[in-house]
Tab-separated table of C-alpha atoms in Angstrom:
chain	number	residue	atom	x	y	z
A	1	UNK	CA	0.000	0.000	0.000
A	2	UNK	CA	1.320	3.831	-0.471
A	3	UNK	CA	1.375	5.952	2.194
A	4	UNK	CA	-1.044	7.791	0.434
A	5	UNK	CA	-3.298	5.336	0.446
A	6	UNK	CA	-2.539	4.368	4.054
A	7	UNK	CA	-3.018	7.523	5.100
A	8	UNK	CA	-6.411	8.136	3.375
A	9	UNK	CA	-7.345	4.604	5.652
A	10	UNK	CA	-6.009	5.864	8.857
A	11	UNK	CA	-8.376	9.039	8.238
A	12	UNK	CA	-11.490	6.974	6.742
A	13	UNK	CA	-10.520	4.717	10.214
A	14	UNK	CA	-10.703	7.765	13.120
A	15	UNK	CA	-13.933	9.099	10.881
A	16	UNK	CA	-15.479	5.927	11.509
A	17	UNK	CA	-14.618	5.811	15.198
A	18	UNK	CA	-15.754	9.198	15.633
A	19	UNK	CA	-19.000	8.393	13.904
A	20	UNK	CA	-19.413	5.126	16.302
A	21	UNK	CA	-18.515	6.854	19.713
A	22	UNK	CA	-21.063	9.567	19.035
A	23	UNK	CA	-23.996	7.250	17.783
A	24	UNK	CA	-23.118	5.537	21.216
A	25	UNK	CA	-23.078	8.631	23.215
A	26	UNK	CA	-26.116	9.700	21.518
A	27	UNK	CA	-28.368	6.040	22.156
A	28	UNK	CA	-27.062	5.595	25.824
A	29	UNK	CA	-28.216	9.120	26.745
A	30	UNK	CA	-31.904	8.320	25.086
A	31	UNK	CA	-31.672	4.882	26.728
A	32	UNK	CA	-31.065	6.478	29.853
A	33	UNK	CA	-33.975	9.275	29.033
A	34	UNK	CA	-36.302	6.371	28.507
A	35	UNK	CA	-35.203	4.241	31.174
A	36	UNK	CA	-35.610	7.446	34.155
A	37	UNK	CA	-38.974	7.826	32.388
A	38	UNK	CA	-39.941	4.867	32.763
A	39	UNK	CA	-39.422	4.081	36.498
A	40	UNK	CA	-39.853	7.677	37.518
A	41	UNK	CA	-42.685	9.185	35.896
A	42	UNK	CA	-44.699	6.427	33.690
A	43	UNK	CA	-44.699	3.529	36.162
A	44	UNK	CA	-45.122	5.577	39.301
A	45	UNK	CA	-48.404	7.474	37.925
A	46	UNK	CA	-49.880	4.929	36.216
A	47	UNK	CA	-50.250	1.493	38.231
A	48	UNK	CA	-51.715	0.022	34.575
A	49	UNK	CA	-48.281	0.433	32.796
A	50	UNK	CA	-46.363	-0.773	35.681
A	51	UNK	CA	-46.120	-4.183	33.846
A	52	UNK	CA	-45.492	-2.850	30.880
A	53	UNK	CA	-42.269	-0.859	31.363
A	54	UNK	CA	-38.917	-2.210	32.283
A	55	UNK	CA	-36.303	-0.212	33.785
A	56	UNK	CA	-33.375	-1.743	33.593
A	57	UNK	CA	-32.167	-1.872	37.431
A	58	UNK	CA	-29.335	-3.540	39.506
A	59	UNK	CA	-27.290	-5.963	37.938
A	60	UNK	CA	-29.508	-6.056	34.385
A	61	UNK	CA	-28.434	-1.740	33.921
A	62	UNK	CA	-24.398	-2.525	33.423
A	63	UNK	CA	-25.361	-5.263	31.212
A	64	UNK	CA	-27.912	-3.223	29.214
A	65	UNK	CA	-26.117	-0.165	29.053
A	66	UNK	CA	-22.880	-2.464	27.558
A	67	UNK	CA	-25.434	-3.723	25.189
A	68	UNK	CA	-26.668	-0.271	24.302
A	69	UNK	CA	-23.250	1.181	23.824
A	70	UNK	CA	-22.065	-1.299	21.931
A	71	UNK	CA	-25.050	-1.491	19.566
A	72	UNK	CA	-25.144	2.416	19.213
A	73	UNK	CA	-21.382	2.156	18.366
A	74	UNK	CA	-21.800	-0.487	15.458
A	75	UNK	CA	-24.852	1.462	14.622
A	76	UNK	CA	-22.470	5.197	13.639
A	77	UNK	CA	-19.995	2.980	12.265
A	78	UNK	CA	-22.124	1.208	9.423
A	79	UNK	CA	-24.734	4.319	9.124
A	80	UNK	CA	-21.579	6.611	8.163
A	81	UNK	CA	-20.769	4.286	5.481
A	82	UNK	CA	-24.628	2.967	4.405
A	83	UNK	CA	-25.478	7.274	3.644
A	84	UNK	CA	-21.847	8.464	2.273
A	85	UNK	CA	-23.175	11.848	1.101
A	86	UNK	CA	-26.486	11.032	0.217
A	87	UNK	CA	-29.279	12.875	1.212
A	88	UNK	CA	-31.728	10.242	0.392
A	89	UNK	CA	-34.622	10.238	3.421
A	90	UNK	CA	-35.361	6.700	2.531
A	91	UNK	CA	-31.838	5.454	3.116
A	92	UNK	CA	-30.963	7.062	6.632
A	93	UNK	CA	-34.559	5.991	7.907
A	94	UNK	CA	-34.157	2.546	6.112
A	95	UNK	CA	-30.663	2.233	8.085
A	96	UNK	CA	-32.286	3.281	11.449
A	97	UNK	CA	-35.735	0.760	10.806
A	98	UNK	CA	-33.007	-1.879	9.963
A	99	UNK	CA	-31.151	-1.429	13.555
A	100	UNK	CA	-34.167	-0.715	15.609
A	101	UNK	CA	-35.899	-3.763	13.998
A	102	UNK	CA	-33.703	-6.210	14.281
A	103	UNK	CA	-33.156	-5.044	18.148
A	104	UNK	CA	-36.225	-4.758	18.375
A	105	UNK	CA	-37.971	-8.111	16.856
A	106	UNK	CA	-35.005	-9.745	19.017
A	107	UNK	CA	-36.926	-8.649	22.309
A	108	UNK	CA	-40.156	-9.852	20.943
A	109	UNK	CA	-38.891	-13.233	19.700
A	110	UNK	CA	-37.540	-13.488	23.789
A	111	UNK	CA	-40.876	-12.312	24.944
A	112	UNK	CA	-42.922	-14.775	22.694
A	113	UNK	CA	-40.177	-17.960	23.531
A	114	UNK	CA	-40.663	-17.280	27.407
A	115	UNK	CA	-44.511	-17.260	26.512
A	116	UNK	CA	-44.766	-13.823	28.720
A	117	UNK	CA	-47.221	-10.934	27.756
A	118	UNK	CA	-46.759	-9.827	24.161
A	119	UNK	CA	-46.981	-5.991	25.116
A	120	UNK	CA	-44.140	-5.178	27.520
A	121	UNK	CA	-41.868	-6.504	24.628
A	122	UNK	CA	-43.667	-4.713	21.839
A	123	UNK	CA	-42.837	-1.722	23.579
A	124	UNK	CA	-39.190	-2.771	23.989
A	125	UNK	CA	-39.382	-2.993	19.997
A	126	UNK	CA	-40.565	0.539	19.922
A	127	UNK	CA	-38.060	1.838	22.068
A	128	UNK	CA	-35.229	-0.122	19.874
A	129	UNK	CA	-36.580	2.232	16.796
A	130	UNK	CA	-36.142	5.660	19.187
A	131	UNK	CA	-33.017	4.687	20.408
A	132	UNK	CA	-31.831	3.927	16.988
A	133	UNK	CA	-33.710	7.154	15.215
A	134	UNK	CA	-31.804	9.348	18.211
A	135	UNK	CA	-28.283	8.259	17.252
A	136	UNK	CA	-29.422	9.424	13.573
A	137	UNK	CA	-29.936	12.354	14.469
A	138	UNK	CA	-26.963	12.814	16.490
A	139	UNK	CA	-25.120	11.465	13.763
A	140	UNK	CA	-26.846	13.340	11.180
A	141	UNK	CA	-26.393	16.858	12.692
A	142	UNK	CA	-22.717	16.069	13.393
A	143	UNK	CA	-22.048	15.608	9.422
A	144	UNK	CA	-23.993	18.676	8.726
A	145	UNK	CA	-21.757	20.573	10.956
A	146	UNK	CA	-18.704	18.669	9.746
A	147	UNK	CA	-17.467	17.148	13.007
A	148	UNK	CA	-17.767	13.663	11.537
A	149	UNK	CA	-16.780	13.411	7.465
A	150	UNK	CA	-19.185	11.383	5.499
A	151	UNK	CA	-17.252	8.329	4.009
A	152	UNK	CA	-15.654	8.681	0.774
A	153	UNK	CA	-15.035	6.058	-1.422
A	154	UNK	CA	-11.774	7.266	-3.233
């Protein structure tokens, strides 16, 4: 490889790390949003939705939060390279269904396999789309502003 070329990597490389760290940033501060929500305001006033919600507590908050961060930070990396520089709507939403889903339908399939109530986890797959749509944001208004670079394919 040239050094040009190796150089162009090392850049495309810290882009791409950039682009993960704030997607990650971005979905464990909206997981944390929805979690407080949850426990402090939702379940607290209405006694209904108490079953419904999950608040990630104790041992289970370290382990989601790891789980959060990491999927937020796979999330940046591969939605930096799915838009480039297109502004195509239907791509950056497609690329945020696609993550939320498949978190998403993951909680559901648990849900349905541990034959619990279908709702509680139908709102977890709801909350996967958020959590996913907020890092797409994030991510979205850092490229405008051109903290993160927008992959090129040189």
């Amino acid at each position: 490889m040239s050094e040009t070329s190796q150089t162009d990597l090392s850049a495309e490389r810290i882009e791409s790390l950039k682009a993960g760290t704030l997607a990650a940033f971005a979905l464990l501060l909206a997981f944390g949003t929805i979690a407080a929500a949850s426990e402090l305001v939702l379940a607290q006033r209405f006694d209904a939705l108490a079953g419904l919600l999950f608040a990630p507590t104790g041992v289970n908050l370290p382990v989601s939060l790891a789980i959060a961060g990491l999927s937020g930070f796979l999330f940046g990396v591969t939605y930096r390279y799915a838009i480039r520089t297109d502004s195509n709507p239907q791509l950056k939403a497609g690329a945020v269904l696609a993550f939320g889903l498949v978190r998403g339908l993951a909680q559901l399939d648990v849900g349905l396999s541990a034959r619990s109530d279908f709702w509680p986890f139908a709102v977890l797959g709801v909350e996967s789309v958020l959590l996913f749509a907020a890092a797409g944001i994030a991510l979205d208004w850092a490229l405008a502003r051109g903290w993160v670079k927008p992959f090129s394919s040189k």
